[in-house]
Structure formats: C-alpha cells, structure tokens
Coordinates of C-alpha atoms in Angstrom, one line a residue:
X4 CA -9.6 -20.1 -9.0
X5 CA -9.0 -23.8 -9.3
X6 CA -8.9 -26.1 -6.2
X7 CA -5.9 -25.8 -4.0
X8 CA -3.0 -28.0 -5.3
X9 CA 0.3 -29.0 -3.8
X10 CA 2.9 -26.7 -5.4
X11 CA 6.4 -27.9 -6.4
X12 CA 9.2 -27.7 -3.8
X13 CA 11.0 -24.4 -3.3
X14 CA 13.5 -23.5 -6.0
X15 CA 15.6 -21.0 -4.0
X16 CA 19.1 -19.7 -4.7
X17 CA 19.8 -18.7 -1.1
X18 CA 23.0 -19.0 0.8
X19 CA 23.6 -22.2 2.9
X20 CA 22.3 -22.4 6.4
X21 CA 24.6 -20.4 8.7
X22 CA 26.8 -22.3 11.1
X23 CA 25.7 -20.4 14.1
X24 CA 22.1 -19.5 15.0
X25 CA 22.1 -17.3 18.0
X26 CA 18.6 -18.2 19.1
X27 CA 15.5 -20.0 17.9
X28 CA 12.0 -18.7 18.7
X29 CA 8.7 -20.5 18.3
X30 CA 5.4 -18.8 17.5
X31 CA 2.1 -19.7 15.8
X32 CA 2.2 -17.0 13.1
X33 CA 5.2 -15.2 11.8
X34 CA 4.4 -12.1 9.8
X35 CA 7.2 -10.6 7.7
X36 CA 6.6 -6.9 7.0
X37 CA 5.5 -4.1 9.4
X38 CA 3.4 -2.1 6.9
X39 CA -0.3 -1.7 7.2
X40 CA -1.1 -5.2 6.1
X41 CA 1.3 -6.9 8.5
X42 CA 0.5 -4.6 11.4
X43 CA -3.3 -4.9 11.2
X44 CA -3.1 -8.7 10.8
X45 CA -0.8 -9.0 13.8
X46 CA -3.1 -6.9 15.9
X47 CA -6.2 -8.9 15.0
X48 CA -4.4 -12.2 15.8
X49 CA -2.9 -10.9 19.0
X50 CA -6.3 -9.9 20.2
X51 CA -7.5 -13.5 19.8
X52 CA -4.7 -14.9 21.9
X53 CA -2.7 -16.3 19.0
X54 CA 1.1 -16.1 19.5
X55 CA 2.3 -13.8 16.7
X56 CA 5.7 -12.4 15.8
X57 CA 5.9 -9.4 13.5
X58 CA 9.3 -8.9 11.7
X59 CA 10.2 -5.6 10.2
X60 CA 13.5 -4.9 8.4
X61 CA 13.7 -1.2 9.3
X62 CA 14.6 0.0 12.8
X63 CA 11.6 2.4 13.1
X64 CA 8.7 3.9 11.3
X65 CA 10.1 7.4 11.3
X66 CA 10.4 7.8 7.6
X67 CA 8.5 9.4 4.8
X68 CA 5.8 7.1 3.3
X69 CA 3.8 7.7 0.2
X70 CA 0.6 5.9 1.1
X71 CA -1.1 8.4 3.4
X72 CA -4.7 8.3 2.1
X73 CA -7.3 6.3 4.0
X74 CA -10.5 5.9 2.1
X75 CA -13.9 5.4 3.8
X76 CA -13.7 1.6 3.5
X77 CA -10.4 1.5 5.4
X78 CA -11.7 3.8 8.1
X79 CA -14.8 1.6 8.5
X80 CA -12.6 -1.4 9.1
X81 CA -10.5 0.4 11.6
X82 CA -13.8 1.5 13.3
X83 CA -14.9 -2.2 13.4
X84 CA -11.6 -2.8 15.3
X85 CA -12.6 -0.1 17.8
X86 CA -9.9 2.2 16.6
X87 CA -11.6 4.8 14.4
X88 CA -12.5 7.4 16.9
X89 CA -9.3 7.1 18.9
X90 CA -7.3 7.3 15.7
X91 CA -8.8 10.7 14.8
X92 CA -8.6 11.9 18.3
X93 CA -4.9 11.0 18.8
X94 CA -3.2 11.4 15.5
X95 CA -2.7 14.4 13.2
X96 CA -4.7 14.3 10.0
X97 CA -6.4 16.3 7.3
X98 CA -9.4 15.4 5.1
X99 CA -10.7 16.0 1.6
X100 CA -13.9 15.0 -0.2
X101 CA -12.9 15.3 -3.8
X102 CA -10.3 14.4 -6.4
X103 CA -10.2 17.0 -9.1
X104 CA -8.5 17.3 -12.5
X105 CA -7.2 20.7 -13.6
X106 CA -6.9 20.5 -17.4
X107 CA -6.5 23.4 -19.8
X108 CA -7.6 25.9 -17.1
X109 CA -10.8 24.0 -16.3
X110 CA -11.5 22.1 -13.1
X111 CA -13.3 18.8 -13.4
X112 CA -14.4 16.8 -10.3
X113 CA -13.2 13.2 -10.9
X114 CA -14.6 11.8 -7.7
X115 CA -16.7 13.2 -4.8
X116 CA -17.0 11.0 -1.8
X117 CA -19.1 13.5 0.3
X118 CA -22.3 11.8 -1.0
X119 CA -21.4 8.3 0.4
X120 CA -24.4 7.4 2.5
X121 CA -23.3 4.1 4.1
X122 CA -20.4 5.3 6.1
X123 CA -19.4 7.5 9.1
X124 CA -16.5 8.7 7.0
X125 CA -17.7 10.4 3.8
X126 CA -14.2 11.8 3.1
X127 CA -10.7 10.8 2.5
X128 CA -8.5 10.9 5.6
X129 CA -4.9 11.9 5.0
X130 CA -2.8 10.6 7.9
X131 CA 1.0 10.0 8.1
X132 CA 1.5 6.3 7.6
X133 CA 4.4 6.2 10.0
X134 CA 2.2 7.5 12.8
X135 CA -0.6 5.2 11.8
X136 CA 1.8 2.2 12.1
X137 CA 3.1 3.3 15.4
X138 CA -0.5 3.6 16.6
X139 CA -1.4 0.1 15.5
X140 CA 1.8 -1.5 16.9
X141 CA 1.3 0.3 20.2
X142 CA -2.2 -1.3 20.4
X143 CA -0.8 -4.7 19.6
X144 CA 1.9 -4.4 22.3
X145 CA -0.9 -4.5 24.9
X146 CA -1.1 -8.2 24.3
X147 CA 1.6 -10.5 25.8
X148 CA 1.4 -13.0 22.9
X149 CA 2.5 -10.3 20.4
X150 CA 6.2 -9.9 19.7
X151 CA 7.8 -7.2 17.4
X152 CA 11.3 -7.6 15.9
X153 CA 12.6 -4.4 14.4
X154 CA 15.8 -4.2 12.3
X155 CA 15.4 -7.9 11.4
X156 CA 16.3 -8.7 7.8
X157 CA 14.8 -12.0 6.7
X158 CA 17.3 -13.8 4.5
X159 CA 16.0 -17.4 4.3
X160 CA 12.9 -19.5 4.5
X161 CA 12.9 -22.6 6.6
X162 CA 11.5 -25.5 4.7
X163 CA 10.8 -29.0 6.0
X164 CA 9.1 -31.8 4.1
X165 CA 7.8 -29.3 1.5
X166 CA 6.3 -27.0 4.1
X167 CA 7.5 -23.6 5.2
X168 CA 8.2 -23.7 8.9
X169 CA 9.5 -20.2 9.5
X170 CA 12.3 -17.8 8.6
X171 CA 15.9 -17.0 9.4
X172 CA 16.9 -13.4 9.7
X173 CA 20.0 -11.2 10.4
X174 CA 19.9 -8.8 13.3
X175 CA 21.3 -8.1 16.7
X176 CA 24.7 -9.5 16.0
X177 CA 24.0 -12.5 13.8
X178 CA 21.6 -15.1 12.6
X179 CA 18.3 -15.9 14.3
X180 CA 15.3 -18.2 13.6
X181 CA 11.6 -17.8 14.0
X182 CA 9.8 -21.1 13.6
X183 CA 6.0 -20.9 13.1
X184 CA 3.0 -22.9 12.0
X185 CA 2.2 -20.2 9.4
X186 CA 4.4 -17.6 7.8
X187 CA 2.7 -14.6 6.2
X188 CA 4.6 -12.4 3.7
X189 CA 3.4 -8.8 3.9
X190 CA 6.8 -7.3 2.9
X191 CA 5.7 -5.1 0.1
X192 CA 6.1 -4.8 -3.7
X193 CA 9.7 -5.9 -3.6
X194 CA 8.9 -8.9 -1.4
X195 CA 12.0 -10.8 -0.3
X196 CA 9.8 -13.7 0.8
X197 CA 8.2 -13.9 -2.7
X198 CA 11.7 -14.0 -4.2
X199 CA 12.9 -16.7 -1.8
X200 CA 9.8 -18.8 -2.4
X201 CA 10.4 -18.7 -6.1
X202 CA 7.0 -17.2 -6.8
X203 CA 6.8 -15.5 -10.2
X204 CA 5.3 -12.0 -10.2
X205 CA 3.4 -11.1 -13.4
X206 CA 3.8 -7.4 -13.8
X207 CA 3.4 -4.7 -16.4
X208 CA 5.8 -1.8 -16.3
X209 CA 4.6 1.6 -17.2
X210 CA 6.3 4.0 -19.6
X211 CA 6.5 6.7 -16.9
X212 CA 8.8 7.7 -14.1
X213 CA 7.1 8.7 -10.8
X214 CA 8.6 11.0 -8.2
X215 CA 7.3 11.8 -4.8
X216 CA 8.3 14.9 -2.9
X217 CA 6.9 17.6 -0.6
X218 CA 6.6 21.4 -1.1
X219 CA 5.3 24.0 1.3
X220 CA 1.5 24.8 1.1
X221 CA 0.4 28.3 1.9
X222 CA -2.6 28.8 4.2
X223 CA -4.7 30.5 1.5
X224 CA -4.4 27.6 -0.9
X225 CA -7.4 25.2 -1.1
X226 CA -6.7 21.6 -0.1
X227 CA -7.8 18.4 -1.7
X228 CA -6.4 15.9 -4.2
X229 CA -5.7 17.9 -7.4
X230 CA -4.2 16.6 -10.6
X231 CA -2.6 19.2 -12.9
X232 CA -2.3 18.2 -16.5
X233 CA 0.2 20.0 -18.8
X234 CA 3.4 19.8 -20.9
X235 CA 3.1 16.0 -21.3
X236 CA 3.3 15.7 -17.5
X237 CA 0.9 15.1 -14.7
X238 CA 1.4 16.5 -11.2
X239 CA -0.9 15.2 -8.4
X240 CA -0.9 17.1 -5.1
X241 CA -2.7 16.7 -1.8
X242 CA -2.5 18.6 1.4
X243 CA -1.0 17.0 4.5
X244 CA -1.6 18.0 8.1
X245 CA 1.7 19.8 8.5
X246 CA 1.2 22.6 6.0
X247 CA 2.8 20.8 3.0
X248 CA 1.8 19.5 -0.3
X249 CA 2.6 15.8 -0.9
X250 CA 3.2 15.5 -4.6
X251 CA 3.3 12.7 -7.2
X252 CA 5.0 13.8 -10.4
X253 CA 4.6 11.7 -13.6
X254 CA 7.2 12.2 -16.3
X255 CA 7.7 10.1 -19.5
X256 CA 10.9 8.1 -19.2
X257 CA 12.8 9.7 -22.1
X258 CA 12.0 13.2 -20.7
X259 CA 13.2 12.2 -17.3
X260 CA 16.5 11.0 -18.6
X261 CA 17.0 14.4 -20.2
X262 CA 16.1 16.1 -17.0
X263 CA 18.3 13.9 -14.9
X264 CA 21.3 14.6 -17.2
X265 CA 20.8 18.3 -16.9
X266 CA 20.3 18.4 -13.1
X267 CA 17.8 19.2 -10.3
X268 CA 17.3 22.7 -11.7
X269 CA 15.8 21.2 -14.8
X270 CA 13.4 19.2 -12.6
X271 CA 12.4 22.5 -10.8
X272 CA 11.7 24.2 -14.1
X273 CA 9.7 21.2 -15.3
X274 CA 7.5 21.3 -12.3
X275 CA 6.9 25.1 -12.7
X276 CA 5.9 24.4 -16.3
X277 CA 3.0 22.4 -15.0
X278 CA 2.1 24.3 -11.8
X279 CA 3.4 27.9 -12.3
X280 CA 2.4 28.9 -8.7
X281 CA 5.2 26.6 -7.4
X282 CA 7.8 28.9 -8.9
X283 CA 8.4 30.5 -5.5
X284 CA 9.0 27.2 -3.7
X285 CA 10.6 24.6 -6.0
X286 CA 14.0 25.7 -4.6
X287 CA 13.2 23.5 -1.6
X288 CA 14.1 20.6 -3.9
X289 CA 17.8 21.1 -3.5
X290 CA 18.9 17.8 -4.9
X291 CA 17.5 14.4 -5.9
X292 CA 17.7 13.2 -2.3
X293 CA 14.6 15.4 -1.7
X294 CA 12.6 13.1 -4.0
X295 CA 11.6 9.5 -3.9
X296 CA 11.7 7.6 -7.2
X297 CA 8.9 5.0 -7.5
X298 CA 8.8 2.2 -10.1
X299 CA 5.4 2.2 -11.7
X300 CA 4.2 -1.4 -12.0
X301 CA 0.9 -3.2 -12.0
X302 CA 0.5 -6.9 -11.4
X303 CA 0.0 -9.9 -9.1
X304 CA 1.2 -13.5 -8.6
X305 CA -0.9 -16.4 -9.8
X306 CA -0.8 -18.3 -6.5
X307 CA -0.6 -16.5 -3.2
X308 CA 0.3 -19.5 -1.1
X309 CA 2.2 -22.7 -0.6
X310 CA 2.2 -25.0 2.4
X311 CA 2.9 -23.0 5.5
X312 CA 3.2 -19.7 3.5
X313 CA 0.7 -17.0 2.5
X314 CA 1.4 -13.8 0.6
X315 CA -0.9 -10.8 1.0
X316 CA -0.8 -7.0 0.3
X317 CA 1.7 -5.7 -2.1
X318 CA 3.7 -8.9 -1.8
X319 CA 0.9 -10.6 -3.7
X320 CA -0.5 -7.7 -5.9
X321 CA 1.0 -4.4 -6.8
X322 CA -1.2 -1.3 -7.4
X323 CA -0.6 1.9 -9.3
X324 CA -0.8 5.1 -7.1
X325 CA -3.9 6.1 -9.1
X326 CA -6.7 6.9 -6.7
X327 CA -4.5 6.3 -3.6
X328 CA -6.1 3.0 -2.8
X329 CA -3.0 0.9 -1.9
X330 CA -3.3 1.2 1.9
X331 CA -7.0 0.5 1.8
X332 CA -6.5 -2.8 0.0
X333 CA -3.7 -3.7 2.4
X334 CA -6.0 -3.4 5.4
X335 CA -8.8 -5.3 3.5
X336 CA -6.4 -8.1 2.9
X337 CA -5.4 -8.3 6.5
X338 CA -9.0 -8.4 7.7
X339 CA -10.0 -11.0 5.2
X340 CA -7.0 -13.2 6.2
X341 CA -7.8 -12.7 9.9
X342 CA -11.4 -13.8 9.4
X343 CA -10.4 -17.0 7.6
X344 CA -7.2 -18.0 9.6
X345 CA -7.8 -17.1 13.2
X346 CA -9.9 -20.2 14.1
X347 CA -7.6 -22.7 12.2
X348 CA -4.6 -21.1 13.9
X349 CA -6.2 -21.5 17.3
X350 CA -6.7 -25.2 16.6
X351 CA -3.2 -25.6 15.0
X352 CA -4.8 -26.9 11.8
X353 CA -4.1 -24.4 9.1
X354 CA -4.4 -26.3 5.8
X355 CA -3.7 -25.3 2.2
X356 CA -7.4 -24.8 1.5
X357 CA -7.6 -22.1 4.2
X358 CA -4.8 -20.2 2.4
X359 CA -6.5 -20.8 -0.9
X360 CA -9.7 -19.3 0.5
X361 CA -7.9 -16.1 1.3
X362 CA -6.9 -15.7 -2.3
X363 CA -10.3 -16.7 -3.6
X364 CA -12.0 -14.0 -1.4
X365 CA -9.5 -11.3 -2.4
X366 CA -8.7 -12.1 -6.0
X367 CA -11.8 -10.6 -7.6
X368 CA -11.7 -7.3 -5.7
X369 CA -8.0 -6.9 -6.6
X370 CA -8.6 -7.8 -10.3
X371 CA -11.4 -5.1 -10.4
X372 CA -9.4 -2.3 -8.9
X373 CA -6.3 -3.2 -11.0
X374 CA -8.5 -3.3 -14.1
X375 CA -9.9 0.1 -13.2
X376 CA -6.4 1.5 -12.7
X377 CA -5.3 0.0 -16.0
X378 CA -8.2 1.7 -17.7
X379 CA -7.3 5.1 -16.2
X380 CA -3.6 4.6 -17.1
X381 CA -4.4 3.9 -20.7
X382 CA -7.3 6.3 -21.2
X383 CA -6.3 9.3 -19.1
X384 CA -2.7 9.2 -17.9
X385 CA -1.1 7.8 -21.1
X386 CA -3.2 10.0 -23.4
X387 CA -2.5 13.1 -21.4
X388 CA 1.3 12.4 -21.3
X389 CA 1.3 11.7 -25.1
X390 CA -0.8 14.7 -26.1
X391 CA 1.1 17.2 -28.4
X392 CA -1.3 20.0 -27.4
X393 CA -3.3 20.7 -24.3
X394 CA -5.0 17.5 -23.2
X395 CA -8.8 17.5 -23.0
X396 CA -10.6 15.0 -20.9
X397 CA -13.4 13.1 -22.6
X398 CA -16.8 14.6 -21.8
X399 CA -18.1 11.6 -19.9
X400 CA -15.7 12.4 -17.0
X401 CA -17.9 15.4 -16.2
X402 CA -21.1 13.3 -15.7
X403 CA -22.3 13.4 -12.1
X404 CA -23.3 9.7 -12.0
X405 CA -19.9 8.7 -13.1
X406 CA -18.1 10.5 -10.4
X407 CA -20.4 8.8 -7.9
X408 CA -19.5 5.4 -9.3
X409 CA -15.8 6.3 -9.1
X410 CA -16.2 7.5 -5.5
X411 CA -17.8 4.1 -4.5
X412 CA -15.0 2.1 -6.2
X413 CA -12.3 4.1 -4.6
X414 CA -13.9 4.2 -1.2
X415 CA -14.9 0.5 -0.8
X416 CA -13.9 -1.5 -3.9
X417 CA -16.2 -4.5 -4.7
X418 CA -17.1 -7.1 -2.1
X419 CA -15.3 -5.4 0.7
X420 CA -14.6 -7.6 3.8
X421 CA -16.0 -6.8 7.2
X422 CA -14.5 -8.0 10.5
X423 CA -16.4 -11.0 11.9
X424 CA -18.7 -9.8 14.8
X425 CA -16.9 -12.0 17.3
X426 CA -13.6 -10.2 16.5
X427 CA -14.9 -6.7 16.9
X428 CA -14.3 -4.5 20.0

C-alpha cells in the first residue's frame, strides 16, 4: 500500500447537529460495534489501562448469530489472551475436524484439520457467538477503564479540523456524545460508520441467495461440517451443542424468487430435494421468520482509515461464508490493531501512519482469503449450482496434500498475528 496520505474532508449527508445533547463523555478509544472484533479489541485495550468505550446498537447479545465456528488460529489467539481453557470450561460447544462434500452419493473430505501440528486446537470449535461475546465482555468489565454502552445507535461522526473526534448516538432518551482520541469502526458488513465517513466499499455481489436456519439433529446422526450438493442447490450443515443442525442454504436468485412466490412449503420441498432425510423435520420451518436471509458479497474498502478513524473487521472487508472464517479474521484484526495501537494510545500520539500500519499488516492476509473464497465460489459453488446434471467435483479435490493445504489456510490464514508477549496473560 502507498504511504499514508491525508484524505479529503468528510462528505456526509447526515442530519444537522441536534439542539440538545444530554451528556458528553470523554474516552481515549471509542469502538463502535460489539461483535468479536470490537469486543476483543476493547478487552485488550482495557487490560493495558487505556480508557475505552464500546458502543453496541443492540440491547443484548441474546440473538441467533451465524458465525459460530472458531478455527484453530482464533483459539490460539484467545489462548494467548489467557482465555482458551476457561472458554472451553465455561461455555457450551461442539467440535469437528473435517469439512466434507457429499456429491452424487460420494463423500469427499475437503479439509481435515486433525493433522495440524502447531496448535493445541486441531479441530474447529463450534460455539454460540452470543455466549462468546458475553464471555469476552464480562472479562472486559473487570477493568474500571472499560465502559459498555448497549442500545446506543450511532448516527453521526464528530469532525473537527479534518479529524474524527468521536461519535453522536441516540439512546436513553435522546442524543449523547462520546469524544475520543481514536474511533474504531467494527460495526459489521453494513457499517454505519463507513457510510457516514463516505468510504466507498468495493464489492462483488453473488448470483445466489443464502438462508440460515436451524433444524433438529438426531443423536445417531454424525456431526461435522457437511456440504450437500444437488438439484442446483447447496446445503451446508454443521452440528451445534444444543442438538441442532445450523444450516446455510444456497439457492440461485431466480429459483428463490419462484419459491418465495409459492410459499414456505416450496422452501421445505426444495430442502428435502437436496437432503431427503430432512423430510421428517422441515415442518419446523413454519414461515420465513424462521430463516435469516444473508446478502452474499465479497469486497473491501481501499483505505481503512482517515485521521482519528480506523475501520476493521467486516466494516473494512466482507467475506463469504465459505469455510466459516469470518470470526477468525475478525479476531485477527483486533489483535493486530491492539499490537500496533496500544502504545501510541497510551502516549496520546496516534498518528495516521499507525492506522495505515494496521491496514498494511492485514491487507495481504485478507486479500489471500478473499481470493481463495472467490476461487471456491467460481470453481465449486457456481459450477455446482449451474450444473444440469449431478455435479462432480474435479479429481484434484480428493488429493490428500490439497486438503492439508486447505486446512492450513482455513485454520490460520497467511501471516497470522500473535499477541505481543507483553500483552499476554
């Protein structure tokens, strides 16, 4: 990436400053977005004595998330924070070692992480994201310099002399301000901060619709991450700790519109057409409210920062669900940002070059995994969806060395960050 440059002033179409601000708070770092990226970064900063305020628009984390898979790399980072063993001791979870494709009655192992040698966690940990967030936030609350604002909907950025100085949000009866030396946007793929800052998101939309939902899992059914290919559709399922399958269902856009016009019964029949053994349980999908519709996009912004503002996680780069790596890269972003920003924040001297360094360190790993996902989308997903007859995977997917390479990429990515020794517990 080129040297850090002063960006142009904000070009925002936001409402005028409200007449009444109920209160103004001062902090060193204001993080918008209480997902894994924001929660982990807030915890790491709080541990180092940095005043940090975490702002989350929702009132709690008791909702159904889609990103429940922690690969080995993410578990290693949590272990470096001193949280790995406690996490597995205190929270419900399940594990799996493989990602398998079921195509034309044949099972092919796409990735097998059981052979990973350089980790304490040679498996994928499937853990409810809401409980994971509660766990991390509870840990952060041990530090008096950490503040959590729930139900706070950020509506404006505060800009002074070309630098972002904090945010204004609605909550608790009106408008409030949080002023800060640094504002970090970790508010997800539909980032409000990205929109307010006028940062263009370069994305590629996919010709598929994706639906997430749950169906009961019977005790005799083997677990794991399993992709079923059939009828120009792909259904990916993985077992959760609570005797359910969590399911991602890929449908071509034209097919979905036909199904939607017919009703939820057509969706039930479509699912059974791919996984016949679900015939005795698809009735649990009583209406569309039992599903979550996800827009499939892949992309990132060109510049992740401007004076006083840094975007990380899905706010800066959006992944496809392929491989279940989203939460892992979110945690990696948080660790990389903490390594670079903690000391400048302690000195009160965060400069544009510090923010640019975060992007430089994370840009290549993100580009690699997005390129890998794009390859899978074009050469597996798209071809399987478009096949007139039963789709057949290319023979190279059955090669053992390839599944080992895939396992390494999914588990760790390239150039994974590690928490600085002085920040470990």
